Short mmCIF file of C-alpha atoms and ligand atoms in Angstrom, two decimals:
data_model
loop_
_atom_site.label_atom_id
_atom_site.label_comp_id
_atom_site.label_asym_id
_atom_site.label_seq_id
_atom_site.Cartn_x
_atom_site.Cartn_y
_atom_site.Cartn_z
CA MET A 25 101.40 92.11 139.12
CA LYS A 26 101.82 90.26 135.84
CA ALA A 27 99.09 89.69 133.28
CA VAL A 28 98.54 87.08 130.57
CA ILE A 29 96.40 88.11 127.60
CA LEU A 30 94.86 85.20 125.69
CA VAL A 31 94.89 85.95 121.98
CA GLY A 32 95.14 82.47 120.47
CA GLY A 33 91.61 82.18 119.09
CA LYS A 34 90.81 82.25 115.38
CA GLY A 35 88.04 84.83 115.63
CA THR A 36 85.84 82.82 113.25
CA ARG A 37 82.70 84.80 114.07
CA LEU A 38 84.37 87.98 112.79
CA ARG A 39 85.28 86.56 109.40
CA PRO A 40 86.16 87.83 106.85
CA LEU A 41 87.79 90.57 108.97
CA THR A 42 89.90 87.95 110.76
CA LEU A 43 91.06 85.93 107.75
CA ALA A 44 94.30 87.87 107.30
CA THR A 45 94.22 89.86 110.56
CA PRO A 46 94.07 88.17 113.96
CA LYS A 47 91.16 89.39 116.11
CA PRO A 48 93.41 91.41 118.48
CA MET A 49 94.76 93.39 115.51
CA VAL A 50 91.39 94.23 113.97
CA PRO A 51 91.23 98.03 114.20
CA LEU A 52 88.91 99.74 116.63
CA ALA A 53 88.68 103.48 115.89
CA ASN A 54 91.86 103.08 113.82
CA LYS A 55 93.97 101.33 116.45
CA PRO A 56 94.45 97.57 116.91
CA PHE A 57 91.84 96.32 119.33
CA VAL A 58 94.33 94.88 121.79
CA ALA A 59 96.05 98.28 122.14
CA TYR A 60 93.02 99.27 124.24
CA VAL A 61 93.55 96.23 126.46
CA LEU A 62 97.19 97.26 126.97
CA GLU A 63 96.24 100.89 127.66
CA HIS A 64 93.66 99.73 130.17
CA LEU A 65 96.15 97.51 132.01
CA LYS A 66 98.78 100.24 131.97
CA SER A 67 96.29 102.73 133.46
CA HIS A 68 95.97 100.34 136.43
CA GLY A 69 99.72 100.07 136.86
CA ILE A 70 100.08 96.65 135.20
CA GLU A 71 103.07 96.74 132.89
CA ASP A 72 104.48 93.19 132.70
CA ILE A 73 102.31 91.48 130.14
CA VAL A 74 102.56 88.12 128.38
CA PHE A 75 100.76 87.53 125.08
CA SER A 76 99.65 83.91 124.72
CA MET A 77 99.25 83.46 120.99
CA GLY A 78 98.49 80.87 118.34
CA TYR A 79 96.72 82.08 115.21
CA LEU A 80 98.62 84.68 113.10
CA PRO A 81 101.07 85.84 115.81
CA GLU A 82 103.45 87.78 113.55
CA GLY A 83 101.36 90.93 113.07
CA ILE A 84 100.93 91.40 116.82
CA LYS A 85 104.67 91.12 117.48
CA ALA A 86 105.59 93.39 114.59
CA TYR A 87 103.21 96.10 115.78
CA PHE A 88 103.89 96.15 119.53
CA GLY A 89 107.51 94.96 119.70
CA ASP A 90 108.82 95.02 123.27
CA GLY A 91 105.98 97.34 124.30
CA ALA A 92 108.23 100.28 125.18
CA ALA A 93 106.28 102.68 122.95
CA MET A 94 103.22 102.03 125.14
CA GLY A 95 105.12 102.00 128.41
CA VAL A 96 104.68 98.26 128.97
CA ASN A 97 107.00 95.26 128.95
CA LEU A 98 105.75 92.56 126.57
CA THR A 99 106.63 88.88 126.26
CA TYR A 100 105.29 86.69 123.44
CA VAL A 101 104.66 82.95 123.62
CA VAL A 102 103.31 81.10 120.58
CA GLU A 103 101.57 77.70 120.86
CA ASP A 104 102.24 74.98 118.32
CA SER A 105 98.62 73.91 118.55
CA PRO A 106 95.72 75.49 120.50
CA LEU A 107 96.00 74.55 124.19
CA GLY A 108 92.69 76.03 125.33
CA THR A 109 92.43 78.95 127.74
CA ALA A 110 93.97 77.21 130.79
CA GLY A 111 96.48 75.14 128.79
CA ALA A 112 97.68 78.40 127.26
CA VAL A 113 98.35 79.84 130.73
CA LYS A 114 100.10 76.65 131.84
CA ASN A 115 102.28 77.09 128.78
CA VAL A 116 103.50 80.49 130.07
CA GLU A 117 103.83 79.27 133.67
CA LYS A 118 107.43 80.35 134.09
CA TYR A 119 106.44 84.02 133.70
CA VAL A 120 103.68 84.01 136.33
CA ARG A 121 104.87 81.48 138.92
CA ASP A 122 105.34 83.81 141.86
CA GLY A 123 102.25 85.19 143.53
CA ASP A 124 98.93 86.32 142.12
CA PHE A 125 98.58 87.09 138.43
CA LEU A 126 95.93 88.28 136.02
CA VAL A 127 94.46 86.46 133.01
CA LEU A 128 92.48 88.33 130.38
CA ASN A 129 90.50 87.21 127.36
CA GLY A 130 91.93 89.29 124.54
CA ASP A 131 88.62 90.30 122.98
CA ILE A 132 87.01 92.34 125.74
CA LEU A 133 86.51 96.10 125.72
CA THR A 134 86.01 97.26 129.29
CA ASP A 135 86.88 99.95 131.78
CA LEU A 136 86.73 97.49 134.69
CA ASP A 137 88.43 98.74 137.87
CA VAL A 138 91.23 96.17 137.93
CA GLY A 139 92.56 97.53 141.24
CA ALA A 140 89.19 96.92 142.92
CA LEU A 141 89.10 93.37 141.50
CA VAL A 142 92.54 92.61 142.94
CA ALA A 143 91.63 94.17 146.31
CA TRP A 144 88.44 92.02 146.48
CA HIS A 145 90.51 88.91 145.70
CA ARG A 146 93.02 89.72 148.46
CA GLU A 147 90.43 90.64 151.10
CA ARG A 148 88.82 87.24 150.65
CA GLN A 149 92.14 85.45 150.34
CA ALA A 150 90.61 83.80 147.31
CA VAL A 151 92.32 81.11 145.27
CA GLY A 152 90.85 82.70 142.18
CA THR A 153 88.53 85.63 141.49
CA ILE A 154 86.49 86.04 138.32
CA ALA A 155 85.20 89.45 137.24
CA LEU A 156 81.46 89.19 136.57
CA THR A 157 79.20 91.32 134.43
CA PRO A 158 75.43 91.24 133.86
CA VAL A 159 74.17 90.49 130.33
CA ASP A 160 70.71 90.03 128.82
CA ASP A 161 71.47 86.63 127.28
CA PRO A 162 74.03 84.46 129.10
CA THR A 163 73.84 81.57 126.59
CA ALA A 164 76.92 82.77 124.66
CA TYR A 165 79.01 83.09 127.83
CA GLY A 166 80.04 81.39 131.06
CA LEU A 167 77.22 81.65 133.59
CA VAL A 168 78.39 82.17 137.19
CA ARG A 169 76.23 81.60 140.27
CA ILE A 170 77.46 83.35 143.42
CA GLY A 171 76.54 83.37 147.10
CA GLY A 172 76.22 86.31 149.51
CA GLU A 173 79.96 86.65 150.10
CA GLY A 174 80.80 86.40 146.41
CA GLU A 175 81.73 82.72 146.63
CA VAL A 176 81.14 80.89 143.36
CA LEU A 177 78.38 78.26 143.68
CA GLY A 178 78.37 77.13 140.07
CA PHE A 179 80.10 77.77 136.74
CA LEU A 180 78.36 76.74 133.53
CA GLU A 181 79.97 77.48 130.16
CA LYS A 182 77.48 78.25 127.35
CA PRO A 183 74.38 77.31 129.41
CA SER A 184 71.15 76.31 127.72
CA TRP A 185 68.03 78.39 128.31
CA ASP A 186 66.62 76.13 131.01
CA GLN A 187 69.83 76.41 133.04
CA ILE A 188 69.74 80.20 133.33
CA ASP A 189 68.97 81.46 136.83
CA THR A 190 71.20 84.55 136.93
CA ASN A 191 72.28 87.25 134.47
CA LEU A 192 75.86 87.28 135.78
CA ILE A 193 78.53 85.90 133.46
CA ASN A 194 82.27 85.44 133.38
CA ALA A 195 83.64 88.77 132.13
CA GLY A 196 86.91 87.19 131.01
CA THR A 197 89.26 88.77 133.57
CA TYR A 198 90.65 86.66 136.43
CA VAL A 199 93.03 87.06 139.34
CA LEU A 200 94.61 83.70 140.15
CA ARG A 201 96.95 82.40 142.79
CA SER A 202 99.94 80.58 141.37
CA GLU A 203 98.70 77.32 143.00
CA VAL A 204 96.02 77.21 140.31
CA LEU A 205 98.76 76.37 137.80
CA GLU A 206 99.14 73.00 139.51
CA MET A 207 95.58 72.08 138.54
CA ILE A 208 96.30 72.44 134.83
CA PRO A 209 97.76 69.51 132.90
CA ALA A 210 100.77 70.50 130.77
CA GLY A 211 100.91 70.24 126.99
CA VAL A 212 97.27 69.29 126.40
CA GLU A 213 94.14 71.25 125.65
CA TYR A 214 92.45 72.38 128.87
CA SER A 215 90.11 75.25 129.63
CA PHE A 216 89.33 77.43 132.61
CA GLU A 217 85.68 77.46 131.72
CA ARG A 218 85.07 73.70 131.47
CA GLY A 219 87.98 72.44 133.58
CA VAL A 220 89.53 74.69 136.22
CA PHE A 221 86.55 76.78 137.32
CA PRO A 222 83.97 74.00 137.74
CA ARG A 223 86.58 72.11 139.80
CA LEU A 224 87.29 75.16 141.98
CA VAL A 225 83.65 75.69 142.96
CA GLY A 226 83.48 75.62 146.77
CA LYS A 227 87.27 75.61 146.98
CA GLY A 228 88.15 79.30 147.18
CA LEU A 229 86.78 80.56 143.84
CA HIS A 230 85.12 83.98 144.10
CA GLY A 231 83.24 86.32 141.80
CA TYR A 232 83.57 90.10 141.70
CA ARG A 233 80.52 91.80 140.26
CA SER A 234 81.16 94.95 138.27
CA ASP A 235 78.84 97.31 136.45
CA ALA A 236 81.69 98.82 134.44
CA TYR A 237 81.33 99.04 130.66
CA TRP A 238 81.85 95.57 129.17
CA LEU A 239 81.67 94.15 125.64
CA ASP A 240 83.04 91.03 123.93
CA ILE A 241 83.87 92.28 120.40
CA GLY A 242 83.74 88.80 118.85
CA THR A 243 80.86 89.25 116.35
CA PRO A 244 80.25 91.89 113.64
CA GLU A 245 77.29 93.31 115.58
CA LYS A 246 79.37 93.66 118.75
CA TYR A 247 82.29 95.06 116.79
CA LEU A 248 80.05 97.81 115.38
CA GLN A 249 78.59 98.35 118.85
CA ALA A 250 82.10 98.83 120.29
CA HIS A 251 82.64 101.67 117.81
CA TYR A 252 79.31 103.30 118.66
CA ASP A 253 80.15 103.09 122.36
CA ILE A 254 83.59 104.63 121.86
CA LEU A 255 82.07 107.40 119.71
CA GLU A 256 79.36 108.14 122.28
CA ARG A 257 81.85 107.84 125.12
CA ASN A 258 79.90 105.09 126.86
CA VAL A 259 83.34 103.66 127.56
CA GLU A 260 86.36 105.78 128.41
CA THR A 261 89.26 105.06 126.06
CA SER A 262 92.23 106.94 124.64
CA ILE A 263 89.83 108.18 121.92
CA SER A 264 87.67 110.01 124.50
CA GLU A 265 90.11 112.91 124.80
CA CYS A 266 90.28 113.36 121.02
CA LEU A 267 86.47 113.42 120.85
CA ASP A 268 86.28 115.91 123.69
CA GLY A 269 83.90 118.82 123.23
CA ASP A 270 82.58 118.57 119.70
CA TYR A 271 82.73 114.76 119.24
CA VAL A 272 84.80 115.19 116.09
CA CYS A 273 88.14 113.39 116.39
CA VAL A 274 90.58 114.04 113.55
CA GLN A 275 93.73 111.95 113.93
CA GLY A 276 96.18 114.01 111.82
CA ASP A 277 96.08 116.20 108.72
CA ILE A 278 93.06 115.57 106.53
CA ASP A 279 91.75 117.15 103.35
CA LEU A 280 88.22 118.28 104.10
CA GLU A 281 86.88 120.14 101.07
CA ILE A 282 84.57 123.11 101.46
CA GLY A 283 81.05 121.71 101.32
CA ALA A 284 81.99 118.36 102.86
CA LYS A 285 80.05 117.66 106.03
CA LEU A 286 81.10 115.91 109.24
CA VAL A 287 78.21 115.00 111.55
CA PRO A 288 79.36 114.11 115.08
CA PRO A 289 80.27 111.81 116.57
CA VAL A 290 82.95 110.90 114.03
CA VAL A 291 86.59 109.78 113.94
CA ILE A 292 88.66 110.51 110.81
CA GLY A 293 92.12 109.02 110.22
CA ALA A 294 95.13 110.97 109.00
CA GLY A 295 95.60 111.65 105.30
CA THR A 296 91.95 111.08 104.39
CA THR A 297 90.20 113.19 101.75
CA ILE A 298 86.53 114.04 102.06
CA LYS A 299 85.20 115.78 98.98
CA ALA A 300 82.62 118.52 98.61
CA GLY A 301 79.08 117.23 98.91
CA ALA A 302 80.02 114.13 100.94
CA ARG A 303 78.60 113.54 104.40
CA VAL A 304 80.37 111.48 107.07
CA GLY A 305 78.51 110.70 110.30
CA ARG A 306 76.77 110.50 112.48
CA MET A 307 78.55 107.55 114.08
CA ALA A 308 81.26 106.82 111.57
CA VAL A 309 84.91 105.89 111.83
CA ILE A 310 86.98 106.52 108.70
CA GLY A 311 90.48 105.06 108.53
CA PRO A 312 93.65 106.83 107.44
CA GLY A 313 94.36 107.44 103.77
CA CYS A 314 90.75 107.04 102.55
CA THR A 315 89.00 108.92 99.77
CA ILE A 316 85.32 109.73 100.26
CA SER A 317 84.00 111.20 97.03
CA SER A 318 81.31 113.73 96.29
CA GLY A 319 77.76 112.67 97.11
CA CYS A 320 78.80 109.87 99.46
CA VAL A 321 77.00 109.30 102.75
CA VAL A 322 78.66 107.21 105.49
CA GLU A 323 76.79 106.72 108.74
CA GLU A 324 76.88 104.25 111.64
CA SER A 325 79.70 102.49 109.81
CA ILE A 326 83.38 101.61 109.85
CA VAL A 327 85.58 102.33 106.86
CA GLN A 328 89.11 101.06 107.39
CA GLU A 329 92.49 102.23 106.08
CA GLY A 330 92.97 103.22 102.45
CA VAL A 331 89.39 102.61 101.27
CA GLU A 332 88.20 104.49 98.17
CA LEU A 333 84.55 105.38 97.80
CA ALA A 334 83.61 106.68 94.33
CA GLY A 335 80.82 109.24 93.87
CA ASP A 336 77.41 108.81 95.52
CA VAL A 337 78.23 105.66 97.47
CA ARG A 338 76.05 105.16 100.54
CA VAL A 339 77.24 103.16 103.53
CA ARG A 340 75.03 102.48 106.51
CA ARG A 341 75.50 100.14 109.51
CA SER A 342 78.24 98.26 107.68
CA ILE A 343 81.97 97.57 107.66
CA ILE A 344 84.41 98.12 104.78
CA ALA A 345 87.84 96.60 105.43
CA GLY A 346 91.16 98.16 104.47
CA GLY A 347 92.07 98.71 100.84
CA ALA A 348 88.60 98.04 99.41
CA ARG A 349 87.36 100.08 96.46
CA ILE A 350 83.68 100.83 95.97
CA GLY A 351 82.22 102.01 92.67
CA GLU A 352 79.75 104.81 92.03
CA ARG A 353 76.26 104.66 93.50
CA THR A 354 76.83 101.35 95.24
CA VAL A 355 74.85 100.98 98.46
CA ILE A 356 76.30 99.05 101.41
CA THR A 357 73.85 98.58 104.24
CA GLY A 358 72.29 96.31 106.85
CA GLY A 359 75.39 94.80 108.45
CA ALA A 360 77.29 94.07 105.22
CA ILE A 361 81.02 93.39 105.48
CA VAL A 362 83.36 94.05 102.57
CA GLY A 363 86.69 92.24 103.05
CA ASN A 364 90.17 93.68 102.57
CA ASP A 365 91.11 94.84 99.06
CA ALA A 366 87.79 93.78 97.54
CA ALA A 367 86.74 95.73 94.45
CA ILE A 368 83.02 96.39 94.19
CA ALA A 369 82.11 98.11 90.91
CA ALA A 370 79.28 100.62 90.38
CA ASP A 371 75.58 100.15 91.08
CA ASN A 372 75.64 97.18 93.46
CA VAL A 373 73.47 96.84 96.54
CA LEU A 374 75.10 94.90 99.37
CA ALA A 375 72.76 94.30 102.28
CA ASN A 376 71.43 91.67 104.70
CA LYS A 377 74.75 90.96 106.43
CA ILE A 378 76.38 89.88 103.18
CA ARG A 379 80.08 89.06 103.62
CA ILE A 380 82.38 89.73 100.68
CA TYR A 381 85.69 87.90 101.01
CA PRO A 382 89.07 89.66 100.72
CA GLY A 383 90.18 90.47 97.20
CA THR A 384 86.82 89.60 95.61
CA GLU A 385 85.83 91.54 92.49
CA VAL A 386 82.17 92.27 92.02
CA LYS A 387 81.16 93.54 88.57
CA ALA A 388 78.90 96.54 88.01
CA GLY A 389 75.27 95.99 88.94
CA SER A 390 75.66 92.28 89.71
CA ILE A 391 74.44 92.12 93.32
CA ARG A 392 71.17 93.76 94.26
CA PHE A 393 69.63 92.59 97.53
N1 GDD B 430 96.41 81.21 123.62
C1 GDD B 430 95.19 80.72 123.42
N2 GDD B 430 95.03 79.40 123.14
N3 GDD B 430 94.13 81.57 123.50
C2 GDD B 430 92.90 81.06 123.29
C3 GDD B 430 92.68 79.70 122.98
C4 GDD B 430 93.81 78.83 122.91
O1 GDD B 430 93.72 77.64 122.64
N4 GDD B 430 91.34 79.53 122.83
C5 GDD B 430 90.75 80.73 123.01
N5 GDD B 430 91.70 81.68 123.28
C6 GDD B 430 91.47 83.10 123.57
C7 GDD B 430 90.69 83.82 122.50
O2 GDD B 430 91.58 84.43 121.56
C8 GDD B 430 89.93 84.88 123.29
O3 GDD B 430 90.69 86.06 123.49
C9 GDD B 430 89.73 84.22 124.65
O4 GDD B 430 90.68 83.15 124.72
C10 GDD B 430 88.31 83.67 124.84
O5 GDD B 430 87.97 82.85 123.74
P1 GDD B 430 86.62 83.08 122.90
O6 GDD B 430 86.64 82.11 121.79
O7 GDD B 430 86.45 84.52 122.59
O8 GDD B 430 85.55 82.57 123.97
P2 GDD B 430 84.05 83.04 124.18
O9 GDD B 430 83.89 84.48 123.90
O10 GDD B 430 83.15 82.10 123.45
O11 GDD B 430 83.85 82.75 125.77
C11 GDD B 430 84.77 83.21 126.71
O12 GDD B 430 84.59 84.59 126.97
C12 GDD B 430 83.32 84.94 127.58
C13 GDD B 430 83.34 86.44 127.80
O13 GDD B 430 83.43 87.09 126.60
C14 GDD B 430 84.59 82.40 128.02
O14 GDD B 430 85.66 82.77 128.88
C15 GDD B 430 83.25 82.71 128.68
O15 GDD B 430 83.15 82.04 129.92
C16 GDD B 430 83.12 84.20 128.90
O16 GDD B 430 81.85 84.54 129.46
MG1 MG B 431 85.06 86.00 123.10
#
């Protein structure tokens, strides 16, 4: 079976992490996010995969190439302008025309049993089957009402509070019959969520409820949560094996000085130096080629590739993007995001979800909140 992964969105809610890096390439435990989607598909025997792209396509192509290194066969299609979720699939029609195919939102971390989803679809001879997952607040998602046999009774994208009568939402993975392609107008913006699915209600659209791990990584809070869940092994990924046993995953040679402390669960990238008197963890992912100086504390945080932390820096519940440099005693906390290659000098306090844009220079002691 073939699969289309939708990766054309701009990832605005994850800015500034997505200004230079498209959302699928934002690293998750030191690997591009969408690599997990490919590994997941591959583990269910799905190897022919089409990337439907728009925003910043080059980095994705350069990294994955033809897919051979991951044991998959990749095709790339780039839109001139955003065609919406269904328009994007129409645009790759020639690759999926024969038989059933899969469509996946490219920003979902899940260990959904794809085989069971496909079997459910075939048993019901459905025209389309949507994977469903329960969430606490459906307002940010597509609400799906189903009947006793799994038939979809209603599909409501981004419902308002008074419309909510179920906690089941569209989990962003679909099995579709090729006939569905005929419902999608070519060359114009059209969506599954507001176009195709509402029109297919009562006409062979089914829902498959799953209690597998599921997370949309599209906001900073969710992106941090995805790391915590990988570190705690709430979701099985290729990192699980590396964490096995002691929950310390070291991804190559590192320089861990005597007196440096790793508190599990942690992931440390290759070529990173952690100096005496620094503490990393619990719940931290450090990228490759970083320097964590003496007296630093990094917990519940993500520090991406090539970041330098000077002495006594403290990082808590925050994200520091690749190449950033942080001066002595600076505190980064409370959901702060420091963009790529930013230079934050000594004695700053970055808190309250502050977002520092890529390349910004912040002078010593100038931000304190
Ligand atoms: N190729 C292409 N072209 N891809 C697109 C386009 C487009 O015009 N628009 C969005 N995408 C991709 C995004 O990159 C993302 O991977 C996926 O389609 C979904 O878009 P989001 O912008 O992340 O949508 P959402 O999270 O608000 O809602 C969607 O996902 C929810 C589950 O996380 C909907 O499908 C909801 O119904 C669903 O519950
Ligand atoms: Mg999303």
